[in-house]
mmCIF file of C-alpha atoms in Angstrom:
data_model
loop_
_atom_site.group_PDB
_atom_site.id
_atom_site.type_symbol
_atom_site.label_atom_id
_atom_site.label_comp_id
_atom_site.label_asym_id
_atom_site.label_seq_id
_atom_site.Cartn_x
_atom_site.Cartn_y
_atom_site.Cartn_z
ATOM 1 C CA MET A 1 0.000 0.000 0.000
ATOM 2 C CA SER A 2 1.255 3.441 -0.923
ATOM 3 C CA THR A 3 1.518 6.165 1.701
ATOM 4 C CA SER A 4 0.508 8.808 -0.840
ATOM 5 C CA PRO A 5 -3.149 9.739 -1.297
ATOM 6 C CA LEU A 6 -5.241 7.457 -3.414
ATOM 7 C CA SER A 7 -6.772 8.878 -6.577
ATOM 8 C CA PHE A 8 -10.524 8.834 -7.157
ATOM 9 C CA LYS A 9 -11.841 8.497 -10.707
ATOM 10 C CA PRO A 10 -15.571 8.796 -11.398
ATOM 11 C CA PHE A 11 -17.440 5.510 -11.583
ATOM 12 C CA ASN A 12 -18.767 5.204 -15.128
ATOM 13 C CA LYS A 13 -19.063 2.573 -17.844
ATOM 14 C CA GLU A 14 -15.331 2.666 -18.556
ATOM 15 C CA THR A 15 -14.052 2.445 -14.972
ATOM 16 C CA ALA A 16 -16.775 -0.069 -14.053
ATOM 17 C CA GLU A 17 -15.338 -2.603 -16.489
ATOM 18 C CA GLY A 18 -12.053 -2.517 -14.578
ATOM 19 C CA ILE A 19 -13.733 -3.678 -11.361
ATOM 20 C CA ARG A 20 -16.255 -6.115 -12.835
ATOM 21 C CA PRO A 21 -13.882 -9.118 -12.435
ATOM 22 C CA TRP A 22 -13.783 -8.500 -8.656
ATOM 23 C CA PHE A 23 -17.359 -9.758 -8.508
ATOM 24 C CA ASN A 24 -16.219 -13.260 -9.498
ATOM 25 C CA ASP A 25 -14.500 -13.477 -6.093
ATOM 26 C CA PRO A 26 -16.476 -15.571 -3.542
ATOM 27 C CA ASP A 27 -16.191 -12.969 -0.742
ATOM 28 C CA THR A 28 -17.262 -10.096 -3.003
ATOM 29 C CA LYS A 29 -20.228 -12.181 -4.176
ATOM 30 C CA LYS A 30 -21.104 -13.015 -0.570
ATOM 31 C CA TRP A 31 -21.193 -9.394 0.643
ATOM 32 C CA LEU A 32 -22.270 -7.468 -2.469
ATOM 33 C CA GLY A 33 -23.315 -9.894 -5.171
ATOM 34 C CA ASP A 34 -22.170 -10.911 -8.624
ATOM 35 C CA SER A 35 -21.252 -8.621 -11.521
ATOM 36 C CA SER A 36 -24.887 -7.552 -11.906
ATOM 37 C CA TRP A 37 -24.142 -5.334 -8.866
ATOM 38 C CA VAL A 38 -21.909 -3.227 -11.141
ATOM 39 C CA ASP A 39 -24.768 -2.756 -13.606
ATOM 40 C CA MET A 40 -27.187 -1.884 -10.796
ATOM 41 C CA GLU A 41 -24.770 0.762 -9.472
ATOM 42 C CA LEU A 42 -24.345 2.273 -12.948
ATOM 43 C CA LYS A 43 -28.113 2.477 -13.312
ATOM 44 C CA GLN A 44 -28.571 4.027 -9.862
ATOM 45 C CA GLN A 45 -25.899 6.625 -10.583
ATOM 46 C CA SER A 46 -28.019 7.987 -13.391
ATOM 47 C CA GLU A 47 -31.567 7.297 -12.213
ATOM 48 C CA SER A 48 -31.769 7.673 -8.432
ATOM 49 C CA ILE A 49 -31.697 11.477 -8.068
ATOM 50 C CA GLY A 50 -35.010 12.685 -6.684
ATOM 51 C CA THR A 51 -36.246 9.236 -5.716
ATOM 52 C CA GLU A 52 -37.351 8.398 -2.211
ATOM 53 C CA PHE A 53 -36.030 5.320 -0.464
ATOM 54 C CA ARG A 54 -37.106 4.370 3.038
ATOM 55 C CA GLY A 55 -38.267 7.867 3.889
ATOM 56 C CA ALA A 56 -35.336 9.885 2.549
ATOM 57 C CA LYS A 57 -34.939 11.542 -0.851
ATOM 58 C CA THR A 58 -31.743 11.033 -2.858
ATOM 59 C CA ILE A 59 -30.378 14.431 -3.835
ATOM 60 C CA ALA A 60 -26.966 13.381 -5.234
ATOM 61 C CA ARG A 61 -25.058 10.201 -6.104
ATOM 62 C CA TYR A 62 -21.315 9.855 -6.323
ATOM 63 C CA GLY A 63 -19.223 6.810 -7.025
ATOM 64 C CA TRP A 64 -15.525 6.346 -7.658
ATOM 65 C CA VAL A 65 -13.043 3.700 -8.625
ATOM 66 C CA VAL A 66 -10.036 4.286 -6.420
ATOM 67 C CA TYR A 67 -6.446 3.873 -7.592
ATOM 68 C CA ASP A 68 -3.069 3.495 -5.940
ATOM 69 C CA ASP A 69 -0.778 4.782 -8.642
ATOM 70 C CA ASP A 70 -2.264 3.155 -11.782
ATOM 71 C CA LYS A 71 -3.784 0.097 -10.085
ATOM 72 C CA ALA A 72 -7.508 0.020 -9.269
ATOM 73 C CA ILE A 73 -7.682 -1.060 -5.628
ATOM 74 C CA GLY A 74 -11.230 -0.130 -4.612
ATOM 75 C CA TYR A 75 -14.666 1.191 -5.318
ATOM 76 C CA ILE A 76 -16.595 3.520 -3.031
ATOM 77 C CA ASP A 77 -19.787 5.498 -3.298
ATOM 78 C CA GLY A 78 -21.499 8.119 -1.221
ATOM 79 C CA GLY A 79 -24.968 9.126 -2.251
ATOM 80 C CA ILE A 80 -26.522 12.053 -0.410
ATOM 81 C CA SER A 81 -30.017 11.993 1.080
ATOM 82 C CA ASN A 82 -31.943 14.975 2.381
ATOM 83 C CA ARG A 83 -32.272 13.429 5.838
ATOM 84 C CA TYR A 84 -31.332 10.525 8.051
ATOM 85 C CA VAL A 85 -34.050 7.937 8.580
ATOM 86 C CA LYS A 86 -33.687 4.836 10.719
ATOM 87 C CA TYR A 87 -36.003 2.521 8.862
ATOM 88 C CA GLY A 88 -37.670 -0.249 10.820
ATOM 89 C CA GLY A 89 -39.338 -2.214 8.053
ATOM 90 C CA GLU A 90 -43.091 -2.301 7.517
ATOM 91 C CA VAL A 91 -46.085 -3.049 9.687
ATOM 92 C CA ASN A 92 -49.363 -3.795 7.933
ATOM 93 C CA GLY A 93 -47.848 -2.582 4.648
ATOM 94 C CA LYS A 94 -46.829 0.815 6.078
ATOM 95 C CA PRO A 95 -43.228 1.937 6.603
ATOM 96 C CA VAL A 96 -41.949 2.311 10.152
ATOM 97 C CA TYR A 97 -39.530 5.180 10.789
ATOM 98 C CA LEU A 98 -37.760 4.711 14.114
ATOM 99 C CA GLU A 99 -35.724 7.938 13.936
ATOM 100 C CA VAL A 100 -35.667 10.917 11.602
ATOM 101 C CA GLU A 101 -33.125 13.759 11.535
ATOM 102 C CA ASP A 102 -33.176 16.567 8.998
ATOM 103 C CA LYS A 103 -29.452 16.339 8.312
ATOM 104 C CA LEU A 104 -27.730 15.574 5.028
ATOM 105 C CA THR A 105 -26.788 11.914 5.110
ATOM 106 C CA SER A 106 -24.533 9.742 2.994
ATOM 107 C CA ALA A 107 -24.923 5.980 2.925
ATOM 108 C CA ILE A 108 -21.670 4.502 1.686
ATOM 109 C CA SER A 109 -20.722 1.196 0.151
ATOM 110 C CA TYR A 110 -17.358 -0.009 -0.987
ATOM 111 C CA ALA A 111 -15.408 -2.951 -2.348
ATOM 112 C CA ILE A 112 -11.703 -3.730 -2.352
ATOM 113 C CA CYS A 113 -9.910 -5.577 -5.140
ATOM 114 C CA PRO A 114 -9.601 -9.174 -3.903
ATOM 115 C CA ASP A 115 -5.809 -9.138 -4.434
ATOM 116 C CA GLU A 116 -5.466 -5.954 -2.349
ATOM 117 C CA ARG A 117 -7.408 -6.926 0.778
ATOM 118 C CA ARG A 118 -5.863 -6.818 4.268
ATOM 119 C CA LYS A 119 -3.466 -4.028 3.302
ATOM 120 C CA GLY A 120 -5.339 -1.118 4.925
ATOM 121 C CA TYR A 121 -6.897 0.200 1.737
ATOM 122 C CA ALA A 122 -10.507 0.070 2.956
ATOM 123 C CA SER A 123 -10.033 2.433 5.893
ATOM 124 C CA GLN A 124 -7.766 4.664 3.778
ATOM 125 C CA LEU A 125 -10.353 5.073 1.018
ATOM 126 C CA ILE A 126 -13.147 5.606 3.579
ATOM 127 C CA ASN A 127 -11.086 8.344 5.257
ATOM 128 C CA GLN A 128 -10.402 10.002 1.920
ATOM 129 C CA LEU A 129 -14.090 9.794 0.995
ATOM 130 C CA LEU A 130 -14.892 11.849 4.108
ATOM 131 C CA THR A 131 -12.776 14.702 2.720
ATOM 132 C CA ARG A 132 -14.298 14.730 -0.786
ATOM 133 C CA PRO A 133 -15.571 18.225 -1.664
ATOM 134 C CA GLU A 134 -18.778 16.701 -3.070
ATOM 135 C CA LEU A 135 -19.623 15.451 0.437
ATOM 136 C CA GLU A 136 -18.451 18.402 2.550
ATOM 137 C CA GLN A 137 -22.011 19.337 3.593
ATOM 138 C CA VAL A 138 -22.860 15.818 4.773
ATOM 139 C CA GLU A 139 -23.363 15.564 8.533
ATOM 140 C CA ILE A 140 -24.065 11.846 8.918
ATOM 141 C CA PHE A 141 -22.275 9.004 7.145
ATOM 142 C CA LEU A 142 -23.543 5.462 7.526
ATOM 143 C CA ALA A 143 -22.746 1.983 6.285
ATOM 144 C CA GLY A 144 -24.698 -1.243 6.690
ATOM 145 C CA VAL A 145 -22.626 -4.364 7.295
ATOM 146 C CA GLU A 146 -23.468 -8.004 7.839
ATOM 147 C CA PRO A 147 -22.287 -9.052 11.330
ATOM 148 C CA GLU A 148 -20.037 -11.759 9.825
ATOM 149 C CA ASN A 149 -18.133 -9.281 7.621
ATOM 150 C CA ILE A 150 -15.322 -8.754 10.122
ATOM 151 C CA GLY A 151 -12.982 -7.088 7.605
ATOM 152 C CA SER A 152 -15.507 -4.384 6.787
ATOM 153 C CA ILE A 153 -16.345 -3.859 10.459
ATOM 154 C CA LYS A 154 -12.650 -3.379 11.297
ATOM 155 C CA ALA A 155 -12.155 -0.961 8.382
ATOM 156 C CA LEU A 156 -15.128 1.191 9.399
ATOM 157 C CA GLU A 157 -14.049 1.260 13.038
ATOM 158 C CA LYS A 158 -10.489 2.197 12.028
ATOM 159 C CA ALA A 159 -11.976 5.066 9.976
ATOM 160 C CA GLY A 160 -13.840 6.328 13.065
ATOM 161 C CA PHE A 161 -17.309 4.880 12.475
ATOM 162 C CA LYS A 162 -19.245 3.654 15.524
ATOM 163 C CA SER A 163 -21.966 1.017 15.924
ATOM 164 C CA ASP A 164 -24.032 -0.356 18.769
ATOM 165 C CA HIS A 165 -23.657 -3.783 17.099
ATOM 166 C CA LYS A 166 -27.397 -4.381 17.373
ATOM 167 C CA PRO A 167 -28.824 -5.949 14.217
ATOM 168 C CA ASP A 168 -31.616 -4.075 12.479
ATOM 169 C CA PHE A 169 -34.738 -5.666 10.984
ATOM 170 C CA GLU A 170 -32.589 -7.083 8.143
ATOM 171 C CA ASP A 171 -29.939 -8.412 10.562
ATOM 172 C CA MET A 172 -27.429 -5.728 9.535
ATOM 173 C CA TYR A 173 -25.188 -3.684 11.788
ATOM 174 C CA TYR A 174 -25.150 0.031 11.031
ATOM 175 C CA PHE A 175 -22.023 2.108 11.482
ATOM 176 C CA PHE A 176 -22.162 5.899 11.800
ATOM 177 C CA LEU A 177 -19.833 8.836 11.652
ATOM 178 C CA ARG A 178 -21.284 12.199 12.592
ATOM 179 C CA ARG A 179 -19.606 15.529 12.030
#
């Protein structure tokens, strides 16, 4: 791993093809899915602005393929919603909102190149994401993680995210960083 800053290139059709092979890896498939995840992310990048999801409206979407020198080592995104909503599922077909805060929120997701795991890249790219000018107005960052995904949990904690380690209605842990 380089000690110099990583470079972020916009996630688009061209850069997406460079990370598509990562989704053949069993761990990537387990946590994110197969290569159709790449196509879904490309579609969401262009179509999700203005849509409401679980009580919050998407107002911006950003995604990047992250490079160390010329080697793609990661992917990270940070869409922005108009507010934070702790979603509790549905009761009788109606959504349950357990908490709502009118603060700009970014839900992040990321993937590391299978050959580059366990080198500290995940926490480095998360930390650099937090300084992106596109996200400077965001007050709450969050990431959902399966309890068995120890590598992701360690990376988020190293980057300063906190969790109560209580599974939500989908059995996910949520990690937060507030600023």
